[in-house]
mmCIF file of C-alpha atoms in Angstrom:
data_model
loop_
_atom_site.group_PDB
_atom_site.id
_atom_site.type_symbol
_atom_site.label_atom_id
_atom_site.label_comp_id
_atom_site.label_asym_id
_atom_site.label_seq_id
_atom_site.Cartn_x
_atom_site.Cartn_y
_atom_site.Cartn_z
ATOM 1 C CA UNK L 20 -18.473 117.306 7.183
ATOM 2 C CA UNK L 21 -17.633 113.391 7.059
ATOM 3 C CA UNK L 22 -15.070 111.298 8.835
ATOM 4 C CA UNK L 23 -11.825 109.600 7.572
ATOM 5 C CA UNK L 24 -11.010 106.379 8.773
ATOM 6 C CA UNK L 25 -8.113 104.469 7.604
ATOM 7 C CA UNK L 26 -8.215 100.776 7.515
ATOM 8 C CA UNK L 27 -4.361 99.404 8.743
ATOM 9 C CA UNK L 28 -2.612 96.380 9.827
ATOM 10 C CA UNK L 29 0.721 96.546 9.155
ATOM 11 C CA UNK L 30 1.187 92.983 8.026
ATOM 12 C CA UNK L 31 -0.595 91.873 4.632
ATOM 13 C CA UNK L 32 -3.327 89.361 3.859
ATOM 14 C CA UNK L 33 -5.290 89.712 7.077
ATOM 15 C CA UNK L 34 -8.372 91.180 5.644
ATOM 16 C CA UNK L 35 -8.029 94.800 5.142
ATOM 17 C CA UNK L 36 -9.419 95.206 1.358
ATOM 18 C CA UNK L 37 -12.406 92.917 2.661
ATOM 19 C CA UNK L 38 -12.955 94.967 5.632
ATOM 20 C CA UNK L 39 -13.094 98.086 3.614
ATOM 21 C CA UNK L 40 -15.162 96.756 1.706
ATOM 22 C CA UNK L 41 -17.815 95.196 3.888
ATOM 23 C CA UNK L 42 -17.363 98.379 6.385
ATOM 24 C CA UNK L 43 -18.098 100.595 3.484
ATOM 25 C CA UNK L 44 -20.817 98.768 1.923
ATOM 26 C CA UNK L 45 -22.294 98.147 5.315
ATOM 27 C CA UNK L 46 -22.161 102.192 6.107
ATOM 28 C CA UNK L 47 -24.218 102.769 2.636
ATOM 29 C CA UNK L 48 -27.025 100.575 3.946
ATOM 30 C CA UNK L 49 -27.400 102.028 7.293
ATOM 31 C CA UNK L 50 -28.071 105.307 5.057
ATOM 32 C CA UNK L 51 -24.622 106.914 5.194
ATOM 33 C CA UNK L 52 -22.550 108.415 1.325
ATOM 34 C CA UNK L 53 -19.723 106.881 1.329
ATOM 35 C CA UNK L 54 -16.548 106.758 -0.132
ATOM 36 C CA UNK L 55 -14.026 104.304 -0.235
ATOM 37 C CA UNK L 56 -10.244 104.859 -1.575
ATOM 38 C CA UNK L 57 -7.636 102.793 -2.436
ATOM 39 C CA UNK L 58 -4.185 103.681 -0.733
ATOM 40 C CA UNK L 59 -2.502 100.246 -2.275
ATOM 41 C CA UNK L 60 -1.272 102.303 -5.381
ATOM 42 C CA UNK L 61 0.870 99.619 -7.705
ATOM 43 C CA UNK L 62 -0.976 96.388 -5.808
ATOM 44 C CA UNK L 63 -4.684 97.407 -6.504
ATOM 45 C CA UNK L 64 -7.186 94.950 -5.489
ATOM 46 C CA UNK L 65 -10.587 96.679 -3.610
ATOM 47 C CA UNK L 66 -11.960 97.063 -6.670
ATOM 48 C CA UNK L 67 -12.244 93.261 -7.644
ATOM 49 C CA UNK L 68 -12.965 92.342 -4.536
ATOM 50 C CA UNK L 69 -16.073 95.114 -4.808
ATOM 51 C CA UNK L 70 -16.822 93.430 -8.083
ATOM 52 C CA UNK L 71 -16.093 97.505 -10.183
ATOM 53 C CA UNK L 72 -13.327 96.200 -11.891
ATOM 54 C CA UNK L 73 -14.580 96.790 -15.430
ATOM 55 C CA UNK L 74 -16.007 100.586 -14.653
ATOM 56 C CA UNK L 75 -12.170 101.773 -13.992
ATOM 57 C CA UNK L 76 -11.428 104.989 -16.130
ATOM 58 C CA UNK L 77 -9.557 107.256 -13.922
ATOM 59 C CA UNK L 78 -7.035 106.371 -10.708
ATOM 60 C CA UNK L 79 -6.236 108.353 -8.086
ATOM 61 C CA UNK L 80 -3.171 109.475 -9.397
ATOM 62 C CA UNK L 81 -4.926 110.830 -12.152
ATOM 63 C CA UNK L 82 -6.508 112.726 -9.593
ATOM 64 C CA UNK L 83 -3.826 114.171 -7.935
ATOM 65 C CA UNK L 84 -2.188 114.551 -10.971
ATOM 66 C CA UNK L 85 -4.914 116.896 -12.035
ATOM 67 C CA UNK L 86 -6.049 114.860 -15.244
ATOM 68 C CA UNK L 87 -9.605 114.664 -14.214
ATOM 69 C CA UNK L 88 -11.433 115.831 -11.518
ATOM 70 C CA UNK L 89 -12.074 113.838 -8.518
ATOM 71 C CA UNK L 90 -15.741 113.125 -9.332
ATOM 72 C CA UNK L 91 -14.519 111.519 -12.866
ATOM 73 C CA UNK L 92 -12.450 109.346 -10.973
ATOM 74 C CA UNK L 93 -15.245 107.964 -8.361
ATOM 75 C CA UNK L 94 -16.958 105.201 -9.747
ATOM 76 C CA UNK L 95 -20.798 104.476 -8.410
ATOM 77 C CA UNK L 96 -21.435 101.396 -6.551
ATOM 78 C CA UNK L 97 -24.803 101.040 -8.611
ATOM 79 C CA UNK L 98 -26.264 98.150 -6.593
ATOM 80 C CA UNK L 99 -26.089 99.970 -3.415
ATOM 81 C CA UNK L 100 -26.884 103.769 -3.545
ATOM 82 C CA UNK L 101 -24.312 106.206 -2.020
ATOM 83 C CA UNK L 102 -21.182 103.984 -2.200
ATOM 84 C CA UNK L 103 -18.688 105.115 -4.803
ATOM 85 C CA UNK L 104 -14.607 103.859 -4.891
ATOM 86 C CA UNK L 105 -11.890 105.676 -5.769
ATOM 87 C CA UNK L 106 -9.426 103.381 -7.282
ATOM 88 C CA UNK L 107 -5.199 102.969 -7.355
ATOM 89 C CA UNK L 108 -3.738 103.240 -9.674
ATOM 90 C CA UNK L 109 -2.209 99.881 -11.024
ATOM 91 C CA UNK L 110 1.197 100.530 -12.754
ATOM 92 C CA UNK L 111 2.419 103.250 -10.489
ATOM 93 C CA UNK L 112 4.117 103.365 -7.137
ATOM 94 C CA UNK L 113 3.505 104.185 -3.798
ATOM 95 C CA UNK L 114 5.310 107.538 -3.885
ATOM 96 C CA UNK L 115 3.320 108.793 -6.951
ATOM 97 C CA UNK L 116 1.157 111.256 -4.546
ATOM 98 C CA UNK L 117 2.410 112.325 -1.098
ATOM 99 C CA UNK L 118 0.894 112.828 2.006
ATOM 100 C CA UNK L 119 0.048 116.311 1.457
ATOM 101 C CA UNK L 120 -1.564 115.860 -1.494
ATOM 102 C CA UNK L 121 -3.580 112.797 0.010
ATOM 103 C CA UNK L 122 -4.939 115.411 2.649
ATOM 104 C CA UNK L 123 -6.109 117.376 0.303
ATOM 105 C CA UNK L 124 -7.832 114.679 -0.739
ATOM 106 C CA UNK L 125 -9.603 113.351 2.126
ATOM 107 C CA UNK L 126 -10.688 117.021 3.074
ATOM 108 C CA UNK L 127 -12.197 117.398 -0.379
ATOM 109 C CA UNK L 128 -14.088 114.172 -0.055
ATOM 110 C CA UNK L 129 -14.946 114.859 3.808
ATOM 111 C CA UNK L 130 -17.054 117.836 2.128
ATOM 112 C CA UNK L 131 -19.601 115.457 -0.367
ATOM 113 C CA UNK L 132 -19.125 112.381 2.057
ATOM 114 C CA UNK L 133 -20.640 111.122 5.490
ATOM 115 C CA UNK L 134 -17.495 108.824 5.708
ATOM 116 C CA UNK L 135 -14.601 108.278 3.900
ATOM 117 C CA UNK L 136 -12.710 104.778 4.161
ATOM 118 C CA UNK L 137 -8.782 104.728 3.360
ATOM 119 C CA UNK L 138 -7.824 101.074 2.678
ATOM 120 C CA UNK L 139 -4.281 101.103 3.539
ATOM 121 C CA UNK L 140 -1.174 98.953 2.060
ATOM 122 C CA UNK L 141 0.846 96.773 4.157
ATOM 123 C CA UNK L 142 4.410 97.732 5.531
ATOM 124 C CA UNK L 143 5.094 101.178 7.294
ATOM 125 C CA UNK L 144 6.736 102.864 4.489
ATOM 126 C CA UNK L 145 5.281 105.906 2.284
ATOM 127 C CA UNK L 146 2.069 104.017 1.516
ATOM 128 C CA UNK L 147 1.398 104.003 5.061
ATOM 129 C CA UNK L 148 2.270 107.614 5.481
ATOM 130 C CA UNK L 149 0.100 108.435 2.665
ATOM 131 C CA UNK L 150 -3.279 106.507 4.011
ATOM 132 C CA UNK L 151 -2.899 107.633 7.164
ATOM 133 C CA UNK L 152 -2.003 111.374 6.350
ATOM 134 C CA UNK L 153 -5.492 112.788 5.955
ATOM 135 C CA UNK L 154 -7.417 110.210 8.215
ATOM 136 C CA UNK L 155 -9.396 111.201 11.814
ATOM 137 C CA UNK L 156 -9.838 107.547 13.309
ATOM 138 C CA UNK L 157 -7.686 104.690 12.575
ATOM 139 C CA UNK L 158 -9.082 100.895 12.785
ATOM 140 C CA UNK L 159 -6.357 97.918 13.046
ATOM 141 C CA UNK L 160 -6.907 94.643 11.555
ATOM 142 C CA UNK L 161 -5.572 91.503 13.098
ATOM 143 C CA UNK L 162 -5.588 88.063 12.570
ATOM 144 C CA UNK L 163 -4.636 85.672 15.626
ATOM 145 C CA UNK L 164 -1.444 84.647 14.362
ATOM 146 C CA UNK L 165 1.540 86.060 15.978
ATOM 147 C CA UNK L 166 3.376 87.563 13.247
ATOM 148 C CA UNK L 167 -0.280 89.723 12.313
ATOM 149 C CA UNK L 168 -0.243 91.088 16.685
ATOM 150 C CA UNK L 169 2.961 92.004 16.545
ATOM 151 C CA UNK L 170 3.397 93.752 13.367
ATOM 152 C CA UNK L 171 -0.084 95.648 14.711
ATOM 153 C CA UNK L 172 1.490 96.780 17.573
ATOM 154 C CA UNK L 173 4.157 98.637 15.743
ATOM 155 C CA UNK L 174 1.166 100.199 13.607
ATOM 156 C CA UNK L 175 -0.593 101.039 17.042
ATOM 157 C CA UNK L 176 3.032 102.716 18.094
ATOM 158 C CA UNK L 177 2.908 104.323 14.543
ATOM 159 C CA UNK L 178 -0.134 105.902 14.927
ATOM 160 C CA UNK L 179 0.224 106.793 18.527
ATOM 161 C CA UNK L 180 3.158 109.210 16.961
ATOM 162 C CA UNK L 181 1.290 110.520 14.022
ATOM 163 C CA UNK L 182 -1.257 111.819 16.647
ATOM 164 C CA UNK L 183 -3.699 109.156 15.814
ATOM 165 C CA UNK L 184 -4.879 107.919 18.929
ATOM 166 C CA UNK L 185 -7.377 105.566 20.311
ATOM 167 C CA UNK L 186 -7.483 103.641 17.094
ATOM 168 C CA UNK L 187 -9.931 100.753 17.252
ATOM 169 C CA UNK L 188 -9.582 96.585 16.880
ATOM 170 C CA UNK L 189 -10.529 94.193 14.577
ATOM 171 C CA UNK L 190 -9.706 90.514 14.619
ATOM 172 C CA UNK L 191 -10.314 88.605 12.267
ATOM 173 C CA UNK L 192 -10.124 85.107 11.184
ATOM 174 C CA UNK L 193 -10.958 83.654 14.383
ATOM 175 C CA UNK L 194 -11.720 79.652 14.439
ATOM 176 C CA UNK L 195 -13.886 78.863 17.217
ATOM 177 C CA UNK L 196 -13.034 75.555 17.250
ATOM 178 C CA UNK L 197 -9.405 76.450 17.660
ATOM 179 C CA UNK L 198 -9.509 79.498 20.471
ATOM 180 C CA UNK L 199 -11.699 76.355 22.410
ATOM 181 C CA UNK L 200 -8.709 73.896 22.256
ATOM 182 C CA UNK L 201 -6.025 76.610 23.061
ATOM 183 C CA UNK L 202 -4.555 75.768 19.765
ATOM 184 C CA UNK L 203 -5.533 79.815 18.576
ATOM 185 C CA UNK L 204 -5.092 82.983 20.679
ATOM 186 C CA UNK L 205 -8.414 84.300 21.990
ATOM 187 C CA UNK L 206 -9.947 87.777 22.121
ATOM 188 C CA UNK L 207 -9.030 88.444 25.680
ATOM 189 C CA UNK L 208 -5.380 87.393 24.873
ATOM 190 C CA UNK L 209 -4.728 89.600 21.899
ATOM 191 C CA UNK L 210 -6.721 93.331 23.576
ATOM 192 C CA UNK L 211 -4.546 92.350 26.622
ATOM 193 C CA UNK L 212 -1.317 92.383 24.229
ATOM 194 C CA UNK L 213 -2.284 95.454 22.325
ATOM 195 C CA UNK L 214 -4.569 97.051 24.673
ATOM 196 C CA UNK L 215 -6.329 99.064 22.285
ATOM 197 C CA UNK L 216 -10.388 98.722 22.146
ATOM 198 C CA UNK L 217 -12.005 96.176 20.048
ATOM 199 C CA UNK L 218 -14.417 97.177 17.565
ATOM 200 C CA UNK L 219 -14.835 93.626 16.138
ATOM 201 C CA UNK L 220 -14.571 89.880 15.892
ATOM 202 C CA UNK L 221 -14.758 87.992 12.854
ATOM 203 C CA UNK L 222 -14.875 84.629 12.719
ATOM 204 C CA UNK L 223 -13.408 82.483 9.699
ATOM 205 C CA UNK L 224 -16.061 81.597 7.397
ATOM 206 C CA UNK L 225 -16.232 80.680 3.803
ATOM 207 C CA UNK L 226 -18.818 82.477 2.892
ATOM 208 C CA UNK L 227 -16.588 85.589 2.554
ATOM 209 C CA UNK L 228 -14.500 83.686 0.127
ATOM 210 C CA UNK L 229 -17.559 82.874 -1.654
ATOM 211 C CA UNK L 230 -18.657 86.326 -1.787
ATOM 212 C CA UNK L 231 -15.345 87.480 -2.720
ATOM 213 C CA UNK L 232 -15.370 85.483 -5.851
ATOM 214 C CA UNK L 233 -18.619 86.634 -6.722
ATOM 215 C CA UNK L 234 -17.192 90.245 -5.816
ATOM 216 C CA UNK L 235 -20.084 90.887 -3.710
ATOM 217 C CA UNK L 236 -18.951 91.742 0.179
ATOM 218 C CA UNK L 237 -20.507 89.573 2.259
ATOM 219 C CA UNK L 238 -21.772 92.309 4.731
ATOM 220 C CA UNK L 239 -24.821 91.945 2.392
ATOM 221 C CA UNK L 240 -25.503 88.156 2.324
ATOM 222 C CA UNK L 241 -27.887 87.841 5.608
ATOM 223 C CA UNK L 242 -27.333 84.228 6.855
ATOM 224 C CA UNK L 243 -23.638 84.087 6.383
ATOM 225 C CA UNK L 244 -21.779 85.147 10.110
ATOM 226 C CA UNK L 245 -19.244 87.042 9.225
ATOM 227 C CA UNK L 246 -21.557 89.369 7.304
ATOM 228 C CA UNK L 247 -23.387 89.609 10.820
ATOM 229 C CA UNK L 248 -20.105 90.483 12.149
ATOM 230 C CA UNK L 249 -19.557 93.090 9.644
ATOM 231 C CA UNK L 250 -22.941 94.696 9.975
ATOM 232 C CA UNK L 251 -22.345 95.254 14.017
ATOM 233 C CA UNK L 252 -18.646 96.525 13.444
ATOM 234 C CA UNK L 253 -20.705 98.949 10.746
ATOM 235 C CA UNK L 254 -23.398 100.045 13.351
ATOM 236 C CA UNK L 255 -20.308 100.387 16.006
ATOM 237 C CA UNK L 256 -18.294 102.881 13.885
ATOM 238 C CA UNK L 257 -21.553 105.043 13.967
ATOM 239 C CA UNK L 258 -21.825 105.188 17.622
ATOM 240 C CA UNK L 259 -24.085 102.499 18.318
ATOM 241 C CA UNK L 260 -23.187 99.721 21.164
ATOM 242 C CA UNK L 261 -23.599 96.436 19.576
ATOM 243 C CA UNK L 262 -23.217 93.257 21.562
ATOM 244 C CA UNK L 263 -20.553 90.418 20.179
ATOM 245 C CA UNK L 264 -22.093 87.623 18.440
ATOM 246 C CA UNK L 265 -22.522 84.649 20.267
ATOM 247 C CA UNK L 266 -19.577 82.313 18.532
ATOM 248 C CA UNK L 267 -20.613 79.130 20.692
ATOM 249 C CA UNK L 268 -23.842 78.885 18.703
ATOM 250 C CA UNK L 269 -21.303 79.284 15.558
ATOM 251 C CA UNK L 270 -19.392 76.024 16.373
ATOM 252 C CA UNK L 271 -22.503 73.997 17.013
ATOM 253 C CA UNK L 272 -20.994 71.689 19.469
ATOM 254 C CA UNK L 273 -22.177 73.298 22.933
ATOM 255 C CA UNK L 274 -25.397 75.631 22.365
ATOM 256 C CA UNK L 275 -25.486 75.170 25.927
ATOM 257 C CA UNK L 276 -23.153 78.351 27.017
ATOM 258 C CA UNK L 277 -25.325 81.098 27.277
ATOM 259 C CA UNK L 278 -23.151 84.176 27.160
ATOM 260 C CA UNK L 279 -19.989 83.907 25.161
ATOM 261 C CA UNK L 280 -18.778 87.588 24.863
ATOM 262 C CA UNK L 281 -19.734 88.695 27.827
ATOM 263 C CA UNK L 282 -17.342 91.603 28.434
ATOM 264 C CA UNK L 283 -17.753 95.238 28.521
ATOM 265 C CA UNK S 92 -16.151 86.939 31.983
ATOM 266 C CA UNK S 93 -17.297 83.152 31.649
ATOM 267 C CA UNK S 94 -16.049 82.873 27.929
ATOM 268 C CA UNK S 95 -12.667 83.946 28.886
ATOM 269 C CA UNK S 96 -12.518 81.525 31.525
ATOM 270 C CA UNK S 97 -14.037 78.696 29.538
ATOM 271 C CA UNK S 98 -11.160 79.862 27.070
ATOM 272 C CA UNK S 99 -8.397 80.410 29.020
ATOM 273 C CA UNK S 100 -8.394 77.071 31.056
ATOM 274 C CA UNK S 101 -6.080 75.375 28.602
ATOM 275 C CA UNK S 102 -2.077 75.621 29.985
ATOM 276 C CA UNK S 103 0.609 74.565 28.133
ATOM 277 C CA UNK S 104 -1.523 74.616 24.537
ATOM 278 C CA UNK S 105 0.335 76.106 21.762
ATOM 279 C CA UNK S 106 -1.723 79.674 21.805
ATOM 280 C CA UNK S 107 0.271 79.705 25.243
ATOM 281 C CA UNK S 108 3.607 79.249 23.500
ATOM 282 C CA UNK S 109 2.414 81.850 21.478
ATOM 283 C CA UNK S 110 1.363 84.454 23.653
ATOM 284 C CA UNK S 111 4.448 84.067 25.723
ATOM 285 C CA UNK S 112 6.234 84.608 22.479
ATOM 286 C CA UNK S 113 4.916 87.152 21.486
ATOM 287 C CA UNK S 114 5.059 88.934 25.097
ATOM 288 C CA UNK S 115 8.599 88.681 24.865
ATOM 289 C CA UNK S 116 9.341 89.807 21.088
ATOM 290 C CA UNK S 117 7.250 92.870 21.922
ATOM 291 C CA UNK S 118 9.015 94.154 24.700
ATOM 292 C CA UNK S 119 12.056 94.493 22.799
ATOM 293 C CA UNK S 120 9.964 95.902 19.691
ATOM 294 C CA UNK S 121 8.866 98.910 21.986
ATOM 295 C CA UNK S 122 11.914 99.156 23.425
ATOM 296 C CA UNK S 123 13.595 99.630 20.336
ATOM 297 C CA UNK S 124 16.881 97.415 21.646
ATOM 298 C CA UNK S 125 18.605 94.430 20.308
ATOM 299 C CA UNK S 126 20.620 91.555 22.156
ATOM 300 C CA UNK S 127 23.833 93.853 21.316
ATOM 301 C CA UNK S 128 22.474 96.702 23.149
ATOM 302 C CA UNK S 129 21.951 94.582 25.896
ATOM 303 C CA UNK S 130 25.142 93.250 25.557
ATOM 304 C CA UNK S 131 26.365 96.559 26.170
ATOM 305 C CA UNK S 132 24.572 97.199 29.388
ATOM 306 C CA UNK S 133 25.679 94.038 30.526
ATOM 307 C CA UNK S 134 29.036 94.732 29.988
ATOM 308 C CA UNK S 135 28.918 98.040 31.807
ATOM 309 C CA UNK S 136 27.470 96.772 34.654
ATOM 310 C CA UNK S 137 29.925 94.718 35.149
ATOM 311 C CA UNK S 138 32.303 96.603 35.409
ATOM 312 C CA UNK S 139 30.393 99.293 37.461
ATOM 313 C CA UNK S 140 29.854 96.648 39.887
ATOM 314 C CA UNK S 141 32.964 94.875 39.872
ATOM 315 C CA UNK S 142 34.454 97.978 41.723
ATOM 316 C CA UNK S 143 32.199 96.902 44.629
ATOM 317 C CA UNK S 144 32.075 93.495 44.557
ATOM 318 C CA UNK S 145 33.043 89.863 43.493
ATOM 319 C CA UNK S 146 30.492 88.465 40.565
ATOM 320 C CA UNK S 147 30.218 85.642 38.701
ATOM 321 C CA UNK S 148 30.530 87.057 35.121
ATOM 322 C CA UNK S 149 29.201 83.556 33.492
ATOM 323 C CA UNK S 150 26.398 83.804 35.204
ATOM 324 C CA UNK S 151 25.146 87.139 34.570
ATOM 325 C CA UNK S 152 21.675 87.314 33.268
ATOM 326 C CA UNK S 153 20.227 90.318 31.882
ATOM 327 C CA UNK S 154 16.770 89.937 30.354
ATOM 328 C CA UNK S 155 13.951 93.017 29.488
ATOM 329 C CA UNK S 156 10.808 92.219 30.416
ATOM 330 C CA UNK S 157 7.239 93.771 31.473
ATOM 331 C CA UNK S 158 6.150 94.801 34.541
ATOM 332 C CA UNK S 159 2.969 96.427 36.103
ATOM 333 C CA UNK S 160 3.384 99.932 37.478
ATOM 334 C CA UNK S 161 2.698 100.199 41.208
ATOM 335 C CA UNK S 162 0.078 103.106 40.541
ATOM 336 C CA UNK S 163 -1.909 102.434 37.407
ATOM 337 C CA UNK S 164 -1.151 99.171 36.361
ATOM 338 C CA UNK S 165 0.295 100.317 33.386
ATOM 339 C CA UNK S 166 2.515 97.501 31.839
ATOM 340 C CA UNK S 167 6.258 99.143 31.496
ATOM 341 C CA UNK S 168 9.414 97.497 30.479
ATOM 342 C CA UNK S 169 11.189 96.295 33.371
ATOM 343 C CA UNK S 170 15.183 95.435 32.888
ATOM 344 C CA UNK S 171 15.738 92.492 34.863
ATOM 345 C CA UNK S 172 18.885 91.635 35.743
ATOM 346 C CA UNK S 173 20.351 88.530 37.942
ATOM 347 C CA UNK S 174 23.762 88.665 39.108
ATOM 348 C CA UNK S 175 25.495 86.109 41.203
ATOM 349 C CA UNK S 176 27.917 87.957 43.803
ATOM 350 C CA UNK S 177 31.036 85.975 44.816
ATOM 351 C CA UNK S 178 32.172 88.320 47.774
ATOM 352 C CA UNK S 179 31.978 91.517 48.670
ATOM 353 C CA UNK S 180 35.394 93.873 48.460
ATOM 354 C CA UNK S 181 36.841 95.509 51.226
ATOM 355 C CA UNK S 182 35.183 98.538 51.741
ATOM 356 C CA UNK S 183 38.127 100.332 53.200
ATOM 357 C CA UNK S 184 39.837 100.356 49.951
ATOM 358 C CA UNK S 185 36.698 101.568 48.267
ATOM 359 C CA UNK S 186 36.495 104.710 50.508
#
């Protein structure tokens, strides 16, 4: 029997589709089946930025809708073995399936897959409700930017009341060279706000948008940093303690510090 | 904790302005209350307390905030209020 996890922010365009993404891909390479779905039904995007755009037949709606099955409607990662996405549907809404009907979705999928990622929609409305319905973990991505915290906390209170507790921290988009000025809130700053456990850092780098474009997630490209980052958040979700990276050596300027994330 | 130290050194930097920002818009986010809710409160205060004593009305400040509870540390809203007493009123004519 797999594990659910929903992918959630609240505000848009902090990195959720990517994390799924990389979190998923990542999963498949540590030897896990896994599946990823697309909650953002009407605004569909993971599968570009997985690069499956052109193997789309069926959606999830079509699922749910009984007009395949759900194995028609998964689509095979074929570069990395056991990763398969189940696709939104592009020209319906949000309240084309329901939250019931999502659970019985997850729980089917729970059945053939070790984990099973839900890459939620921004806002709180029936998108939300829907992602989250059938999910047993819940992971939060921020970005240091005030409006991103604070529209996580209300998705931490959100969850708290669905009965999904303990959900775990991302932040992303972190600029070393900003947090080191005090021109960008740090780490310690944002758990302190939300005080929820972090489950990882990511730091700004381009080579995500370069593997974006190339619709390749860069949890896969081994010199690029925030594929590092991805790969330990990956190990972390299965139980293993990973230390944080070591952004000083990131920024290049003092190599000197010798432990940078140093907490507990 | 050295990173957070080497980090957190910087006072008065606009991640400060931030946080303290964003402090503030959260407590009334989990509250759940708006500045006319407060209003309210303030205005029933004032006239709870009025029956006791003297205040000075324009200077009434009513402000929610967070505190740390005394046994866990748990950070709670806290409703802070500040109110400037003029006299007190006979008490005779109270009882």
């Amino acid at each position: 029997m797999g594990e659910v996890i929903v992918i959630t922010s609240g505000k848009g365009g902090v990195g959720k589709t990517t994390t799924a993404a990389n979190i998923g891909t990542g999963l498949t390479k540590l030897g896990h089946k896994v599946a990823i779905v697309d909650a953002d039904i009407g605004l569909r995007n993971l599968d570009v930025v997985m690069g499956l755009e052109n193997r789309i037949v069926y959606d999830i709606v079509d699922v749910v809708d009984g007009v395949c099955r759900l194995k028609q409607a998964l689509i095979k990662d074929k570069r990395y073995d056991g990763l398969y996405l189940l696709p939104a549907a592009q020209t319906r809404d949000k309240n084309a399936i329901n939250p019931e009907q999502m659970q019985k979705l997850t729980n089917e999928l729970k059945e053939t897959f070790d984990f099973v990622l839900i890459d939620c929609p921004a806002g709180i409305e029936q998108g939300f409700k829907n992602a989250i319905a059938g999910a047993d973990r819940a992971i939060v991505v921020t970005t240091p930017e005030i409006s991103a915290v604070r529209d996580a906390d209300r998705i931490i209170g959100l969850l708290e009341a669905a009965e999904l507790s303990d959900p775990k921290l991302i932040i992303n988009r972190i600029r070393v060279d900003m947090v080191k000025k005090g021109e960008m809130m740090n780490i310690e700053d944002m758990i302190d706000i939300l005080a929820i456990d972090l489950i990882g850092i990511v730091p700004d780098d381009e080579t995500i948008v370069i593997s974006t474009n190339k619709g390749e997630p860069v949890v896969t490209v081994q010199n690029s940093l925030a594929g590092q980052a991805y790969r330990n958040i990956t190990r972390r979700i299965t139980g293993e303690e990973v230390p944080y990276i070591n952004m000083e050596e990131v920024d290049g300027f003092i190599t000197k510090l010798k432990k940078i994330f140093s907490f507990k | 904790m050295d990173f957070f130290k080497f980090f957190n050194r910087n006072n008065g930097t606009s991640k400060n302005l931030a946080k303290e920002r964003l402090k503030l818009v959260l407590v009334h986010d989990r509250t759940n209350c708006s500045t006319h809710f407060l209003d309210m409160v303030k205005d029933d205060m004032i006239k709870v307390i009025s029956d006791y004593m003297e205040i000075d009305e324009s200077g009434l400040e009513i402000k929610l905030t967070k505190t740390k509870r005394d046994h866990d540390d748990a950070s709670i809203p806290a409703l802070v209020a500040n109110i400037p007493i003029k006299k007190m009123k006979d008490r005779s004519r109270i009882d």
